[in-house]
Each structure stands twice: as structure tokens, then as C-alpha cells.
Short mmCIF file of C-alpha atoms and ligand atoms in Angstrom, two decimals:
data_model
loop_
_atom_site.label_atom_id
_atom_site.label_comp_id
_atom_site.label_asym_id
_atom_site.label_seq_id
_atom_site.Cartn_x
_atom_site.Cartn_y
_atom_site.Cartn_z
CA MET A 1 135.71 89.34 244.63
CA ALA A 2 135.91 89.21 240.96
CA ALA A 3 137.77 86.37 239.13
CA SER A 4 139.80 89.20 237.34
CA ASN A 5 141.35 90.38 240.54
CA LEU A 6 142.72 86.96 241.39
CA PRO A 7 146.34 86.05 241.00
CA LEU A 8 145.51 83.05 238.51
CA ASP A 9 143.67 82.61 235.40
CA GLY A 10 140.02 81.69 236.40
CA ASP A 11 138.88 81.06 232.73
CA ARG A 12 141.87 78.63 232.03
CA LEU A 13 140.98 76.66 235.10
CA TRP A 14 137.24 76.70 233.98
CA ALA A 15 138.36 75.27 230.54
CA ASP A 16 139.96 72.47 232.07
CA ILE A 17 137.00 71.39 233.91
CA MET A 18 134.75 71.71 230.91
CA ASP A 19 136.92 69.83 228.57
CA LEU A 20 137.20 66.94 231.05
CA ALA A 21 133.22 66.96 231.37
CA ALA A 22 132.90 66.45 227.75
CA LEU A 23 134.68 63.41 228.20
CA THR A 24 131.46 61.42 229.52
CA GLU A 25 129.38 58.43 228.68
CA PRO A 26 126.76 60.56 226.13
CA ASP A 27 123.86 58.74 227.76
CA ARG A 28 124.65 59.10 231.39
CA PRO A 29 126.33 62.31 232.13
CA TYR A 30 128.42 63.27 233.75
CA THR A 31 130.20 59.50 234.19
CA ARG A 32 133.98 58.67 233.60
CA ARG A 33 134.34 55.60 235.76
CA SER A 34 137.61 54.65 236.71
CA PHE A 35 139.61 51.88 234.83
CA THR A 36 137.20 52.59 231.66
CA PRO A 37 138.44 53.61 228.36
CA LEU A 38 136.80 56.96 228.94
CA PHE A 39 138.94 57.16 232.12
CA LEU A 40 141.96 56.63 230.42
CA GLN A 41 140.92 59.26 227.64
CA GLY A 42 140.45 61.68 230.55
CA ARG A 43 143.90 60.82 231.45
CA ASP A 44 145.47 61.49 228.42
CA LEU A 45 143.93 64.91 228.60
CA VAL A 46 145.31 65.59 231.95
CA ALA A 47 148.88 64.28 231.07
CA LYS A 48 148.84 66.55 227.96
CA ARG A 49 147.70 69.46 230.14
CA PHE A 50 150.46 68.67 232.76
CA ALA A 51 153.26 68.47 230.01
CA GLU A 52 152.11 71.95 228.50
CA ALA A 53 152.32 73.16 232.22
CA GLY A 54 155.89 72.17 232.27
CA LEU A 55 155.54 69.21 234.39
CA THR A 56 157.21 65.78 234.21
CA VAL A 57 154.60 62.95 233.87
CA ARG A 58 154.42 59.81 235.38
CA ILE A 59 152.10 56.97 236.80
CA ASP A 60 153.32 55.52 240.28
CA ALA A 61 152.76 51.91 241.05
CA ALA A 62 149.49 52.68 242.82
CA GLY A 63 148.12 53.91 239.53
CA ASN A 64 148.33 57.98 240.43
CA MET A 65 149.04 60.32 237.59
CA ILE A 66 151.70 62.70 238.99
CA GLY A 67 153.14 65.91 237.36
CA ARG A 68 156.29 67.10 238.84
CA LEU A 69 158.24 70.30 238.77
CA GLU A 70 161.60 70.26 240.47
CA GLY A 71 162.17 72.75 243.26
CA ALA A 72 164.91 75.25 243.65
CA ASN A 73 165.85 73.10 246.54
CA PRO A 74 164.53 69.72 245.94
CA SER A 75 166.16 68.31 249.55
CA LEU A 76 163.17 70.24 251.23
CA GLY A 77 160.87 67.54 249.80
CA VAL A 78 157.52 67.74 248.03
CA ILE A 79 154.38 70.20 248.41
CA ALA A 80 151.57 68.24 246.74
CA VAL A 81 148.33 69.46 245.41
CA GLY A 82 145.39 67.29 243.46
CA SER A 83 142.51 65.31 243.72
CA HIS A 84 140.73 62.95 241.34
CA SER A 85 139.52 62.80 237.70
CA ASP A 86 137.11 59.88 238.05
CA THR A 87 133.34 60.16 238.67
CA VAL A 88 130.34 58.30 240.23
CA PRO A 89 127.82 57.11 237.98
CA ALA A 90 125.86 59.96 236.52
CA GLY A 91 127.49 62.39 238.79
CA GLY A 92 128.88 65.92 238.18
CA ARG A 93 131.35 67.62 236.46
CA PHE A 94 133.01 69.42 239.47
CA ASP A 95 133.91 66.79 242.29
CA GLY A 96 137.58 66.06 242.11
CA ILE A 97 137.86 67.71 238.63
CA ALA A 98 137.69 71.14 240.34
CA GLY A 99 140.57 70.15 242.45
CA LEU A 100 142.79 68.71 239.74
CA ALA A 101 142.04 71.65 237.49
CA THR A 102 143.08 73.78 240.25
CA ALA A 103 146.33 71.89 241.10
CA LEU A 104 147.32 72.58 237.60
CA GLU A 105 146.39 76.22 237.63
CA VAL A 106 148.46 76.67 240.53
CA VAL A 107 151.49 75.49 238.77
CA ARG A 108 150.63 77.76 235.60
CA ALA A 109 150.19 80.51 237.66
CA LEU A 110 153.47 80.16 239.67
CA ARG A 111 155.14 79.97 236.16
CA ASP A 112 153.32 83.23 234.97
CA GLN A 113 154.37 84.95 238.11
CA GLY A 114 157.89 83.77 237.38
CA VAL A 115 158.05 82.08 240.81
CA ARG A 116 160.12 78.94 241.57
CA LEU A 117 159.37 77.14 244.54
CA ASP A 118 162.03 76.09 246.71
CA HIS A 119 160.11 72.76 247.43
CA THR A 120 159.36 70.59 244.29
CA ILE A 121 155.61 70.77 243.59
CA GLU A 122 153.57 67.58 242.17
CA VAL A 123 150.24 67.94 241.06
CA VAL A 124 148.21 64.55 241.48
CA ASP A 125 145.52 62.67 239.82
CA PHE A 126 144.66 60.14 242.50
CA LEU A 127 143.35 56.76 241.00
CA ALA A 128 139.84 55.88 241.85
CA GLU A 129 138.61 57.97 244.45
CA GLU A 130 135.22 57.22 244.09
CA PRO A 131 134.05 53.60 245.14
CA SER A 132 134.95 51.67 242.05
CA GLU A 133 133.67 48.77 240.42
CA TYR A 134 135.90 46.58 242.46
CA GLY A 135 134.36 47.72 245.94
CA LEU A 136 137.37 49.92 247.08
CA SER A 137 137.67 53.88 246.89
CA CYS A 138 140.71 56.09 247.28
CA ILE A 139 142.79 53.39 245.36
CA GLY A 140 145.67 55.64 244.78
CA SER A 141 145.74 57.72 248.05
CA ARG A 142 145.83 54.62 249.88
CA GLY A 143 148.67 53.38 247.58
CA MET A 144 150.39 56.59 248.23
CA ALA A 145 150.05 56.35 252.04
CA GLY A 146 150.98 52.67 252.05
CA VAL A 147 147.76 51.15 253.02
CA LEU A 148 146.55 49.61 249.94
CA GLU A 149 146.49 45.89 251.50
CA PRO A 150 147.53 43.20 249.23
CA SER A 151 143.98 41.51 250.12
CA MET A 152 142.43 44.65 248.59
CA LEU A 153 144.35 43.50 245.22
CA GLU A 154 142.23 40.57 244.91
CA MET A 155 138.87 42.39 244.95
CA THR A 156 137.09 41.77 241.94
CA GLU A 157 134.31 43.73 239.73
CA PRO A 158 131.31 41.87 238.49
CA GLY A 159 133.05 40.50 235.44
CA GLY A 160 135.41 38.85 237.65
CA GLU A 161 138.67 41.06 237.06
CA THR A 162 140.71 41.60 240.10
CA LEU A 163 141.97 45.06 240.95
CA ARG A 164 145.47 43.66 240.79
CA THR A 165 145.17 42.94 236.93
CA ALA A 166 142.98 46.38 236.47
CA LEU A 167 146.08 48.25 238.34
CA ARG A 168 148.18 46.96 235.40
CA ARG A 169 145.90 48.18 232.98
CA VAL A 170 145.86 51.52 233.99
CA GLY A 171 149.77 51.84 234.31
CA GLY A 172 150.32 50.79 238.03
CA ASP A 173 152.50 48.03 239.17
CA PRO A 174 150.82 45.92 241.82
CA ASP A 175 154.03 43.91 242.66
CA ARG A 176 155.75 47.22 243.43
CA LEU A 177 153.04 48.65 245.65
CA ALA A 178 155.76 49.56 248.35
CA GLU A 179 157.22 52.05 245.91
CA ALA A 180 154.30 54.38 245.68
CA ARG A 181 154.47 54.91 249.45
CA ARG A 182 155.90 58.35 249.92
CA SER A 183 158.00 60.10 252.91
CA ASP A 184 159.18 62.64 251.11
CA ILE A 185 155.82 64.91 250.72
CA LYS A 186 155.61 67.56 253.37
CA ALA A 187 152.31 68.68 252.79
CA PHE A 188 149.20 67.86 250.57
CA LEU A 189 146.62 70.61 249.71
CA GLU A 190 143.19 69.57 247.97
CA LEU A 191 140.30 71.94 246.68
CA HIS A 192 137.05 70.22 246.49
CA ILE A 193 133.47 71.56 246.05
CA GLU A 194 131.60 71.63 249.48
CA GLN A 195 128.89 68.99 248.49
CA GLY A 196 126.67 70.68 251.05
CA ILE A 197 125.12 73.86 251.74
CA VAL A 198 126.97 75.51 254.59
CA LEU A 199 129.06 77.82 252.22
CA GLU A 200 126.00 79.06 249.88
CA SER A 201 123.61 79.68 252.80
CA GLN A 202 125.86 81.65 254.61
CA GLY A 203 127.36 83.63 251.57
CA LEU A 204 130.73 82.60 252.43
CA ASP A 205 133.65 82.26 249.98
CA VAL A 206 135.44 79.23 251.13
CA GLY A 207 135.53 76.82 253.91
CA ILE A 208 138.66 75.56 255.65
CA VAL A 209 138.20 71.89 256.17
CA THR A 210 138.82 70.81 260.10
CA SER A 211 138.12 67.20 259.95
CA LEU A 212 136.78 64.19 257.80
CA VAL A 213 134.52 61.61 258.55
CA GLY A 214 135.42 57.86 258.92
CA ILE A 215 133.66 55.80 256.24
CA ARG A 216 133.20 51.86 256.54
CA ARG A 217 131.48 49.98 253.87
CA MET A 218 130.03 46.60 254.46
CA GLU A 219 128.41 43.98 252.13
CA ILE A 220 125.86 41.84 253.37
CA VAL A 221 124.45 38.99 251.28
CA PHE A 222 121.47 36.82 251.78
CA GLU A 223 120.86 33.40 250.30
CA GLY A 224 117.43 31.86 250.18
CA ALA A 225 115.99 29.83 247.44
CA ALA A 226 114.85 31.00 244.29
CA ASP A 227 111.34 29.19 243.57
CA HIS A 228 108.35 29.36 241.41
CA ALA A 229 106.34 32.98 242.49
CA GLY A 230 102.93 31.37 241.70
CA THR A 231 103.08 27.76 243.03
CA THR A 232 105.32 28.11 246.30
CA PRO A 233 103.20 28.89 249.35
CA MET A 234 104.10 31.68 251.54
CA HIS A 235 105.16 29.49 254.33
CA LEU A 236 107.54 27.63 252.63
CA ARG A 237 109.61 30.46 250.85
CA GLN A 238 113.00 31.52 251.50
CA ASP A 239 113.02 34.84 250.21
CA ALA A 240 116.32 36.82 250.53
CA LEU A 241 115.01 40.06 249.38
CA VAL A 242 112.60 40.17 252.27
CA ALA A 243 115.63 39.89 254.63
CA GLY A 244 117.38 42.51 252.56
CA ALA A 245 114.61 44.97 252.69
CA ARG A 246 114.40 44.46 256.56
CA THR A 247 118.02 45.07 257.15
CA ALA A 248 117.71 48.27 254.77
CA ALA A 249 115.02 49.44 256.99
CA SER A 250 117.29 48.89 259.96
CA VAL A 251 120.21 50.81 258.52
CA ARG A 252 117.80 53.55 258.61
CA ALA A 253 116.30 53.14 261.75
CA ILE A 254 119.90 52.62 263.63
CA ALA A 255 121.16 55.36 261.71
CA GLU A 256 118.59 57.80 262.88
CA GLN A 257 118.90 56.75 266.54
CA LEU A 258 122.72 57.18 266.56
CA ALA A 259 122.63 60.41 264.81
CA GLY A 260 120.11 61.73 267.20
CA GLU A 261 122.03 61.26 270.28
CA GLY A 262 124.14 64.05 269.96
CA GLN A 263 127.45 62.20 270.20
CA GLY A 264 128.81 63.28 266.83
CA TYR A 265 127.90 63.28 263.37
CA PHE A 266 126.31 59.76 261.63
CA VAL A 267 124.96 58.75 258.36
CA ALA A 268 124.30 55.61 256.76
CA THR A 269 123.22 54.62 253.42
CA VAL A 270 122.37 51.35 251.60
CA GLY A 271 123.07 52.60 248.02
CA ILE A 272 123.75 49.22 246.52
CA PHE A 273 120.85 46.59 246.30
CA ASN A 274 120.76 43.85 244.03
CA VAL A 275 118.30 40.78 243.62
CA GLU A 276 118.66 37.91 241.77
CA PRO A 277 117.45 36.13 239.91
CA GLY A 278 115.51 39.41 239.33
CA ALA A 279 112.37 38.20 237.52
CA SER A 280 108.64 38.98 238.70
CA ASN A 281 107.43 35.61 238.69
CA ILE A 282 110.57 34.21 240.58
CA VAL A 283 111.01 34.10 244.47
CA PRO A 284 114.21 36.02 244.99
CA GLY A 285 117.16 33.86 246.04
CA ARG A 286 119.70 35.91 246.56
CA CYS A 287 119.96 39.77 247.85
CA ARG A 288 123.33 41.73 248.27
CA LEU A 289 123.40 45.25 250.01
CA VAL A 290 126.15 47.42 250.44
CA ILE A 291 126.17 49.82 253.29
CA ASP A 292 128.03 53.03 253.52
CA ALA A 293 128.08 54.22 257.25
CA ARG A 294 130.19 57.52 258.34
CA SER A 295 131.03 59.30 261.37
CA THR A 296 133.31 61.56 263.32
CA ASN A 297 132.82 59.06 266.26
CA PRO A 298 134.25 55.77 265.93
CA VAL A 299 132.25 54.68 268.94
CA LEU A 300 129.25 55.40 266.99
CA SER A 301 130.68 53.55 264.19
CA ALA A 302 131.18 50.36 266.36
CA ARG A 303 127.87 50.40 267.82
CA PHE A 304 126.32 50.64 264.59
CA VAL A 305 128.38 47.60 262.93
CA GLU A 306 127.18 45.31 266.38
CA ALA A 307 123.56 46.31 265.84
CA ILE A 308 123.44 45.51 262.08
CA GLU A 309 125.15 42.12 262.75
CA GLN A 310 122.33 41.43 265.20
CA GLU A 311 119.28 42.80 263.14
CA SER A 312 120.48 41.21 259.85
CA ALA A 313 120.96 38.02 261.58
CA ALA A 314 117.44 38.04 263.19
CA HIS A 315 115.76 39.24 259.70
CA ALA A 316 117.73 36.33 257.95
CA ALA A 317 116.42 33.90 260.50
CA ALA A 318 112.95 35.21 260.62
CA VAL A 319 112.55 34.38 256.72
CA ARG A 320 114.70 31.22 256.84
CA VAL A 321 117.36 32.62 254.72
CA ARG A 322 121.25 32.24 255.28
CA ARG A 323 123.20 35.33 255.75
CA VAL A 324 126.83 34.98 254.47
CA PRO A 325 129.32 36.37 257.12
CA ILE A 326 129.31 40.50 256.66
CA ALA A 327 132.19 41.54 254.53
CA THR A 328 133.70 44.75 255.36
CA LEU A 329 135.17 46.40 252.18
CA SER A 330 136.71 49.00 253.41
CA ASP A 331 136.79 50.91 256.89
CA SER A 332 138.82 54.42 257.19
CA LYS A 333 139.05 56.35 260.57
CA PRO A 334 137.94 59.93 261.07
CA VAL A 335 140.82 62.42 260.12
CA ILE A 336 141.94 65.73 261.61
CA CYS A 337 143.26 68.25 259.08
CA ASP A 338 146.45 69.80 259.80
CA GLU A 339 146.65 73.22 261.73
CA THR A 340 149.85 74.62 259.93
CA VAL A 341 148.44 74.14 256.21
CA ARG A 342 144.75 75.32 257.65
CA ALA A 343 146.44 78.36 259.17
CA ALA A 344 148.17 79.12 255.68
CA MET A 345 144.75 78.37 253.94
CA HIS A 346 143.06 80.94 256.29
CA GLN A 347 145.65 83.59 255.89
CA GLY A 348 145.32 82.98 252.22
CA ALA A 349 141.65 83.66 252.16
CA ARG A 350 142.16 86.98 254.32
CA ASP A 351 144.83 88.30 252.05
CA LEU A 352 142.54 88.01 249.05
CA GLY A 353 139.79 89.53 250.83
CA LEU A 354 137.89 86.50 250.96
CA ASN A 355 135.23 85.23 253.63
CA SER A 356 136.17 81.86 255.13
CA THR A 357 134.87 79.64 257.77
CA ASP A 358 136.03 76.40 259.36
CA LEU A 359 134.05 73.22 258.14
CA ALA A 360 134.26 69.58 259.01
CA SER A 361 133.62 67.21 255.83
CA GLY A 362 130.97 64.56 255.59
CA ALA A 363 132.30 63.39 252.50
CA GLY A 364 135.66 61.06 251.91
CA HIS A 365 138.49 62.45 250.21
CA ASP A 366 142.08 61.74 249.21
CA ALA A 367 143.50 64.59 251.71
CA GLY A 368 142.20 61.80 254.42
CA PHE A 369 144.51 59.28 253.41
CA MET A 370 147.20 61.69 252.70
CA SER A 371 147.14 62.98 256.35
CA ARG A 372 148.81 59.69 257.23
CA ILE A 373 152.10 60.61 255.51
CA CYS A 374 152.23 64.49 255.63
CA LYS A 375 150.41 67.66 256.78
CA SER A 376 147.12 67.56 254.88
CA ALA A 377 144.25 69.84 254.56
CA MET A 378 141.43 71.19 252.02
CA VAL A 379 139.72 74.27 250.76
CA PHE A 380 136.05 73.94 250.01
CA VAL A 381 134.20 75.99 247.69
CA PRO A 382 130.37 76.43 247.48
CA CYS A 383 128.12 74.38 245.24
CA LYS A 384 124.43 75.23 244.10
CA GLY A 385 122.07 73.81 246.37
CA GLY A 386 124.71 71.81 248.15
CA LYS A 387 124.06 69.08 245.39
CA SER A 388 126.77 66.68 244.24
CA HIS A 389 126.95 63.31 242.94
CA VAL A 390 124.32 64.25 240.68
CA PRO A 391 124.43 65.69 237.02
CA GLU A 392 123.17 69.20 238.37
CA GLU A 393 126.14 69.65 240.35
CA TRP A 394 127.49 73.28 240.08
CA SER A 395 129.93 75.80 241.08
CA ASP A 396 130.53 79.39 239.75
CA ARG A 397 133.87 79.70 237.64
CA GLU A 398 134.38 82.80 240.16
CA GLN A 399 133.84 80.56 243.11
CA ILE A 400 136.16 77.88 242.16
CA ALA A 401 138.81 80.41 240.90
CA ALA A 402 138.45 82.17 244.41
CA GLY A 403 139.20 78.92 246.23
CA ALA A 404 142.02 78.04 243.54
CA ALA A 405 143.71 81.29 244.48
CA VAL A 406 143.52 80.33 248.34
CA ILE A 407 145.63 77.19 247.67
CA LEU A 408 147.86 79.09 245.51
CA GLN A 409 148.61 81.38 248.55
CA ALA A 410 149.13 78.79 250.93
CA VAL A 411 151.35 76.77 248.72
CA LYS A 412 153.63 79.95 248.51
CA ALA A 413 153.37 80.60 252.19
CA LEU A 414 154.20 76.82 253.17
CA ASP A 415 156.89 76.98 250.57
CA LYS A 416 158.90 79.37 252.97
CA THR A 417 157.82 78.28 256.28
CA LEU A 418 157.52 74.23 256.03
CA SER A 419 161.33 73.34 257.19
C1 GLV B 501 133.25 60.56 247.87
O1 GLV B 501 132.74 60.85 246.95
C2 GLV B 501 132.58 60.22 249.04
O2 GLV B 501 131.81 59.08 248.94
O3 GLV B 501 132.39 60.81 250.04
MN1 MN B 502 132.61 62.07 245.08
MN1 MN B 503 135.88 63.81 245.44
#
């Protein structure tokens, strides 16, 4: 379908995405890490666009930036639409941002059509959807769902700042987190790039998301002894890296085993691997890994944790280093998306003449946490080669506009049908 036939302005939506993309670390496109000055610059732009669209702007206690337009019948509650404006390091222009710009465009399109919803509509830029320097992801949506635990506020970034302090810095209020928890939101809709190749390879316009994987992040630290690399005989070394490297190989092997059993989707990654002191002529004294393990099946996740506990302990013992007790940084369960919202999305796609399919998500999203407090579902749009979390990430203007139109149609339908 041509973007010009859609009931919203695809060019205006695209301009928002590109304007945010311009706010990147110049030497590391596209990087706008949560809690940084660039992130706050991005939020200034988001707040400006919210206000131009007629929204009242606020930041809640969990650091979410929210634009609100009162409905004709506010007692019906809120329909919320949104995503996130932060990026991974050297990520893309669309992950999160496409969904945020879509939410904004939905409000502008309604205004252009002279439509006032009965429900109040809120556009949400969730704080730190991507894993932050504090080791936690989905900070804002956890807060809105009431599951941002006090212990999480004590997590620190490498410089020693706590999440509690950082939250205050971006306009949140860690002492009033309970106020961020919402019970008035009736539905949440999020557009996102697929981050996979199903839609592109099948020539489909949109995916209506059925479920989201559970994600567990674990930190493993090995402590050995730093020593002279030239004078310490092999049999006397306590090389922490060797235990770390063998553990990373175990992660791969266990994940391949579990993925191949046919009991559900399973993937695991070691994406952070630090070695200290990090000199070519020093035996590594400390090694830190962060594992990201995902599955649709909690039984597979539990088996993975048990196997990694055992194998990492064995690897530590084999090279006489100490394994610090494994820390679970976060552990979110798999989520099933709401049927009512999904049906409205499917109907919206049909009405617009778009091809849609059901799709499971291997990525985590704020919609997962929102499903704890309201009916929540997502629309995926194709992205080139399925690539994401890399600078080459790409979706066409028309592809995003089409997905946005599905969100718009679904919002209008839900406004009438949600009681
Ligand atoms: C979110 O980007 C994720 O890690 O799935
Ligand atoms: Mn992401
Ligand atoms: Mn995202």
C-alpha cells in the first residue's frame, strides 16, 4: 500500500525518526544511551514534539516521559501508546524510536481527522528499555507496572553512581515509585521493527505479536590472581579468564542443546566479557561475564541456570580460581499478548488492505511489562535483512507508516469497544 493512501502522515512520522537519529554520539552512530546528556537532549526534542501535538507533558516517578490528551469521557481510563528513545551502543535509528514516533503520529492524525477519543490517550517514552549501564533494562515500564524493586535502585554503573541517583537526574523520583504504578491504563499498543526476517522474507506488511520471550540476565565473576605473565609457571597460575572463556563456551553448548530439543525457543549470549587488569603481560586476575538467556519456556530457562551453575563452578575449580556467587540481574517471564488488542490490530490491518501474520517476539519490549497492568499487544514492521542493534538497521518510510496506521485504526476501534 502506498503511504499516501494511509490515514496519517508518513513523512511527518519519518521526520521525527530522522531528527532523533541526528542526536547521536558522532563517532558511534547511532548511540543515545539512557541517562546521558544526549539522551536528555533527545527527550527535550520529544517533549517539544509532544507539546506541539497538543499533549500535556510530564515525567513520572519512574522516569517515563508521558504526553497526555484528555478524553471526552476520562472516567473510561487511558489508552497508552509508545516505546523508547534510548538506544544500545552503536545501534540503529528505528529500534524504539519508530514506535515512539508512531505514537506521536497517532495523536496528530486523530487531531487532523477531528477525532476526539472517549478514552484519554497517553504517549509514553519509557525510560531505558535497553540494558542500561546499571545492568537493568525496561526501567520505566517496570516502574509503571509496579515491579521496579527497591533493590534494583541500588544497582550501580561502572563509575559507582546508583540507579536511584540516576533516576533523580532524569526527572524521576525514586522515593515515590509507588506513584508510577498505574491502574487506570486499559490498553497499551506498541509498534516496533521486527528485528528478524520473517516479515521481509514473506513479503508481509505487519506482524501482530503473539508472545514475548522471558529474559534472564546473570552476572558471573571469576577471581583469580594477577601475576607476571613471563615468570609465573603454568601450573601455578590462577587465570580468571580461562574459567570465563570456558564458561562462555559452555553457555553456547548448553544453549545449542536446549534449542535443539524442540521444547520451545531458547537462545543465550555472552555479550559482556571484561578482563582485568587487561595487559598483555599480566595473567588475568578477574573476569566478568554477563549472560542474556531467553526462552518461551521457563523450564528450559531453569535447566540452563542449573547447568551454568554447575559448569562455571567446575571451570573455576579446574583452574583454581574463585567463582563469586552468580548474580541474577533481572528475570522476566514470557508474556502472552492480549487477544482483544491483537484482534483490533488484525482488523485494522485488514481494513487498510495490509497483509498480516501472527509472530512471536524473541526480543524484549516495554509491552511485556505493560501486560502486567493492562491489555497489551504489539505490531511489528519489516526491517531490512532482519538486522537490528546495529547501525545498518533499516525500515522503509512506507513500512513504518503502514504499521503506524494499524496502530491508529486499533486505537480508534478499542476506544469504542473497551468498557
Ligand atoms: C531489547 O532490545 C532486547 O534486548 O530484546
Ligand atoms: Mn533494542
Ligand atoms: Mn526496542
